[in-house]
Amino acid sequence: LVGEAATVAAVLAEVDRAVAGLQRGDLFIMTFAGHGALVEDYNGDQAPRKTDQAFCLFDRMLVDDEVVVRWGAFQPGVRVLILLDSCHSGTSPTAGAQLETKKRGAGGADDPLARLAARSVGSPAVPRVRALRSEQHTTANQVQEAELRAATSALDPAGAIERTRATILRIAACRADQTALEAGRHGLFTQTLIEIWNSGRFTGTYRDLVTQAGERTSPYQEPTLDYYGEEVQSFLRGQSFR
């Protein structure tokens, strides 16, 4: 779903279709690469924090709670893998690196932005933050406030997580308090995953995947791994994307 096709209704319809059709042993992969934002937490599930994470889609922002509440409806034994390359996509509340640190970088031949620039074809490789400008963010929150409140204030994501009998793994490009970088054709996180995956030659687990991604994207951003539901350990120990 790209451009005008990437509406809130279309994304949620695809998730609902997976909920209705998948059975034990099936793997549902959901990916998002684009702008991420922080919006007001209208249902209080993020307390003591006052913000929720959201994906910036074509028609409005999609708050993560709107997706999370659907996980409880998946059949037992379904595996759900979520890959997010956007700002504020993880969950860790610890302090994040500042943009100036990202701009300075690590330097040297092994610097992740140097690798990214070397692989960029036909597009500028100057690193930039994959984030809305502050005035865009403020305007979007103001314009969409009533719609976001109506869509999320009555949701109970914590209850949905408690009911979940599927297995949910979420791998995010950075912590909730961090922004994600991009340069050239891909985001830094996406390009890193492509390199690690190596056309299917990677045989490690999801923990291995996140560990290696963190080593390659440091010091710019810290990928995170969150999981819940049943049969989590077997999913984590299994070979990635199998």
C-alpha positions as semicolon CSV with decimal commas, in nm:
position;residue;x (nm);y (nm);z (nm)
1;L;0,000;0,000;0,000
2;V;0,174;0,312;-0,127
3;G;0,064;0,672;-0,171
4;E;-0,311;0,726;-0,201
5;A;-0,372;0,354;-0,141
6;A;-0,218;0,372;0,206
7;T;-0,524;0,489;0,397
8;V;-0,616;0,396;0,752
9;A;-0,917;0,199;0,631
10;A;-0,710;0,004;0,378
11;V;-0,437;-0,087;0,627
12;L;-0,684;-0,200;0,894
13;A;-0,882;-0,396;0,634
14;E;-0,568;-0,593;0,544
15;V;-0,502;-0,667;0,910
16;D;-0,863;-0,777;0,958
17;R;-0,837;-1,001;0,652
18;A;-0,534;-1,170;0,805
19;V;-0,714;-1,208;1,138
20;A;-1,004;-1,381;0,963
21;G;-0,799;-1,608;0,737
22;L;-0,484;-1,720;0,915
23;Q;-0,452;-2,041;1,115
24;R;-0,192;-2,203;1,343
25;G;0,152;-2,207;1,182
26;D;0,082;-1,917;0,946
27;L;0,311;-1,613;0,944
28;F;0,172;-1,261;0,896
29;I;0,434;-0,996;0,817
30;M;0,338;-0,630;0,847
31;T;0,588;-0,363;0,747
32;F;0,585;0,015;0,758
33;A;0,844;0,255;0,618
34;G;0,761;0,625;0,644
35;H;0,698;0,905;0,887
36;G;0,627;0,821;1,249
37;A;0,477;1,065;1,497
38;L;0,383;1,107;1,860
39;V;0,019;1,195;1,936
40;E;-0,175;1,253;2,255
41;D;-0,262;0,936;2,447
42;Y;-0,642;0,963;2,455
43;N;-0,709;0,631;2,633
44;G;-0,436;0,649;2,898
45;D;-0,266;0,322;2,807
46;Q;0,078;0,483;2,792
47;A;0,072;0,632;3,145
48;P;0,279;0,784;3,292
49;R;0,377;0,893;2,940
50;K;0,122;1,121;2,775
51;T;0,190;1,027;2,413
52;D;0,114;0,741;2,177
53;Q;0,302;0,639;1,864
54;A;0,140;0,674;1,523
55;F;0,209;0,596;1,157
56;C;0,155;0,884;0,913
57;L;-0,070;0,740;0,641
58;F;-0,224;0,911;0,340
59;D;-0,549;1,033;0,498
60;R;-0,454;1,059;0,867
61;M;-0,226;0,925;1,136
62;L;-0,289;0,565;1,242
63;V;-0,231;0,528;1,617
64;D;-0,061;0,202;1,711
65;D;-0,346;0,120;1,952
66;E;-0,579;0,082;1,651
67;V;-0,363;-0,206;1,530
68;V;-0,276;-0,358;1,867
69;V;-0,641;-0,414;1,961
70;R;-0,666;-0,656;1,667
71;W;-0,391;-0,890;1,789
72;G;-0,625;-1,050;2,042
73;A;-0,847;-1,175;1,759
74;F;-0,580;-1,387;1,585
75;Q;-0,607;-1,764;1,617
76;P;-0,370;-1,944;1,859
77;G;-0,047;-2,043;1,689
78;V;-0,048;-1,762;1,432
79;R;0,283;-1,577;1,420
80;V;0,280;-1,201;1,359
81;L;0,600;-1,017;1,265
82;I;0,595;-0,637;1,253
83;L;0,885;-0,442;1,101
84;L;0,879;-0,064;1,150
85;D;1,120;0,181;0,989
86;S;0,996;0,511;1,126
87;C;1,063;0,760;1,400
88;H;0,933;0,682;1,751
89;S;0,858;0,322;1,650
90;G;0,997;0,138;1,955
91;T;0,883;0,131;2,315
92;S;1,184;0,195;2,540
93;P;1,136;0,502;2,763
94;T;1,508;0,563;2,812
95;A;1,672;0,884;2,697
96;G;1,746;0,907;2,327
97;A;2,040;1,036;2,125
98;Q;2,020;1,390;1,998
99;L;2,011;1,481;1,630
100;E;2,348;1,655;1,655
101;T;2,505;1,326;1,759
102;K;2,351;1,165;1,453
103;K;2,486;1,441;1,231
104;R;2,838;1,402;1,369
105;G;2,832;1,027;1,328
106;A;3,091;0,767;1,409
107;G;3,314;0,826;1,111
108;G;3,542;0,578;0,938
109;A;3,483;0,314;0,675
110;D;3,247;0,114;0,897
111;D;3,016;0,407;0,966
112;P;2,661;0,294;0,878
113;L;2,585;0,613;0,687
114;A;2,900;0,569;0,480
115;R;2,782;0,220;0,385
116;L;2,439;0,355;0,304
117;A;2,581;0,630;0,085
118;A;2,799;0,381;-0,101
119;R;2,491;0,176;-0,192
120;S;2,273;0,470;-0,297
121;V;2,200;0,482;-0,668
122;G;2,038;0,773;-0,846
123;S;1,941;0,961;-0,528
124;P;2,117;1,187;-0,278
125;A;2,290;1,015;0,012
126;V;2,289;1,310;0,250
127;P;2,148;1,171;0,577
128;R;1,822;1,318;0,696
129;V;1,584;1,237;0,978
130;R;1,275;1,040;0,878
131;A;1,051;1,272;1,077
132;L;0,791;1,541;1,025
133;R;0,907;1,896;1,073
134;S;0,783;2,038;1,402
135;E;0,529;2,268;1,233
136;Q;0,393;1,977;1,027
137;H;0,365;1,763;1,339
138;T;0,183;2,037;1,531
139;T;-0,057;2,106;1,246
140;A;-0,137;1,738;1,196
141;N;-0,214;1,692;1,565
142;Q;-0,440;1,997;1,569
143;V;-0,629;1,914;1,251
144;Q;-0,678;1,548;1,339
145;E;-0,739;1,583;1,712
146;A;-1,114;1,512;1,706
147;E;-1,073;1,218;1,469
148;L;-0,788;1,063;1,666
149;R;-0,976;1,105;1,993
150;A;-1,285;0,938;1,848
151;A;-1,081;0,652;1,703
152;T;-0,878;0,569;2,014
153;S;-1,035;0,697;2,338
154;A;-1,244;0,381;2,392
155;L;-0,977;0,130;2,285
156;D;-0,825;-0,116;2,533
157;P;-0,490;-0,229;2,388
158;A;-0,376;-0,372;2,722
159;G;-0,681;-0,598;2,730
160;A;-0,615;-0,708;2,373
161;I;-0,257;-0,797;2,460
162;E;-0,378;-0,999;2,758
163;R;-0,620;-1,191;2,533
164;T;-0,363;-1,257;2,262
165;R;-0,308;-1,624;2,189
166;A;-0,106;-1,561;1,877
167;T;0,263;-1,470;1,896
168;I;0,354;-1,109;1,824
169;L;0,707;-0,985;1,748
170;R;0,768;-0,619;1,677
171;I;1,106;-0,504;1,550
172;A;1,140;-0,126;1,534
173;A;1,406;0,096;1,380
174;C;1,457;0,298;1,698
175;R;1,328;0,365;2,048
176;A;1,010;0,561;2,110
177;D;1,213;0,868;2,199
178;Q;1,440;0,847;1,894
179;T;1,413;0,950;1,532
180;A;1,513;0,728;1,239
181;L;1,759;0,824;0,969
182;E;1,743;0,774;0,596
183;A;1,976;0,848;0,307
184;G;1,951;0,752;-0,057
185;R;1,706;0,479;-0,153
186;H;1,629;0,337;0,191
187;G;1,610;0,420;0,556
188;L;1,917;0,329;0,758
189;F;1,727;0,048;0,932
190;T;1,582;-0,095;0,609
191;Q;1,920;-0,091;0,437
192;T;2,075;-0,257;0,740
193;L;1,817;-0,538;0,734
194;I;1,880;-0,589;0,361
195;E;2,252;-0,622;0,429
196;I;2,204;-0,866;0,717
197;W;1,945;-1,074;0,532
198;N;2,191;-1,102;0,241
199;S;1,940;-1,242;-0,010
200;G;1,832;-1,517;0,230
201;R;2,177;-1,629;0,342
202;F;2,115;-1,509;0,698
203;T;2,026;-1,806;0,921
204;G;2,012;-1,639;1,261
205;T;1,720;-1,588;1,497
206;Y;1,518;-1,269;1,542
207;R;1,729;-1,184;1,846
208;D;2,040;-1,223;1,628
209;L;1,879;-1,001;1,366
210;V;1,810;-0,719;1,612
211;T;2,151;-0,751;1,778
212;Q;2,332;-0,726;1,447
213;A;2,110;-0,439;1,333
214;G;2,192;-0,251;1,653
215;E;2,563;-0,303;1,601
216;R;2,540;-0,169;1,247
217;T;2,317;0,133;1,314
218;S;2,498;0,252;1,627
219;P;2,541;0,534;1,730
220;Y;2,254;0,678;1,527
221;Q;1,958;0,474;1,647
222;E;1,882;0,169;1,860
223;P;1,655;-0,099;1,709
224;T;1,418;-0,262;1,958
225;L;1,246;-0,600;1,989
226;D;0,914;-0,637;2,171
227;Y;0,704;-0,951;2,194
228;Y;0,404;-1,103;2,367
229;G;0,144;-1,377;2,329
230;E;0,184;-1,753;2,339
231;E;0,476;-1,959;2,206
232;V;0,702;-1,653;2,210
233;Q;1,022;-1,839;2,290
234;S;0,993;-2,084;2,003
235;F;0,928;-1,793;1,764
236;L;1,230;-1,606;1,896
237;R;1,453;-1,915;1,865
238;G;1,339;-1,996;1,514
239;Q;1,518;-1,890;1,200
240;S;1,415;-1,543;1,086
241;F;1,144;-1,513;0,819
242;R;1,081;-1,888;0,809
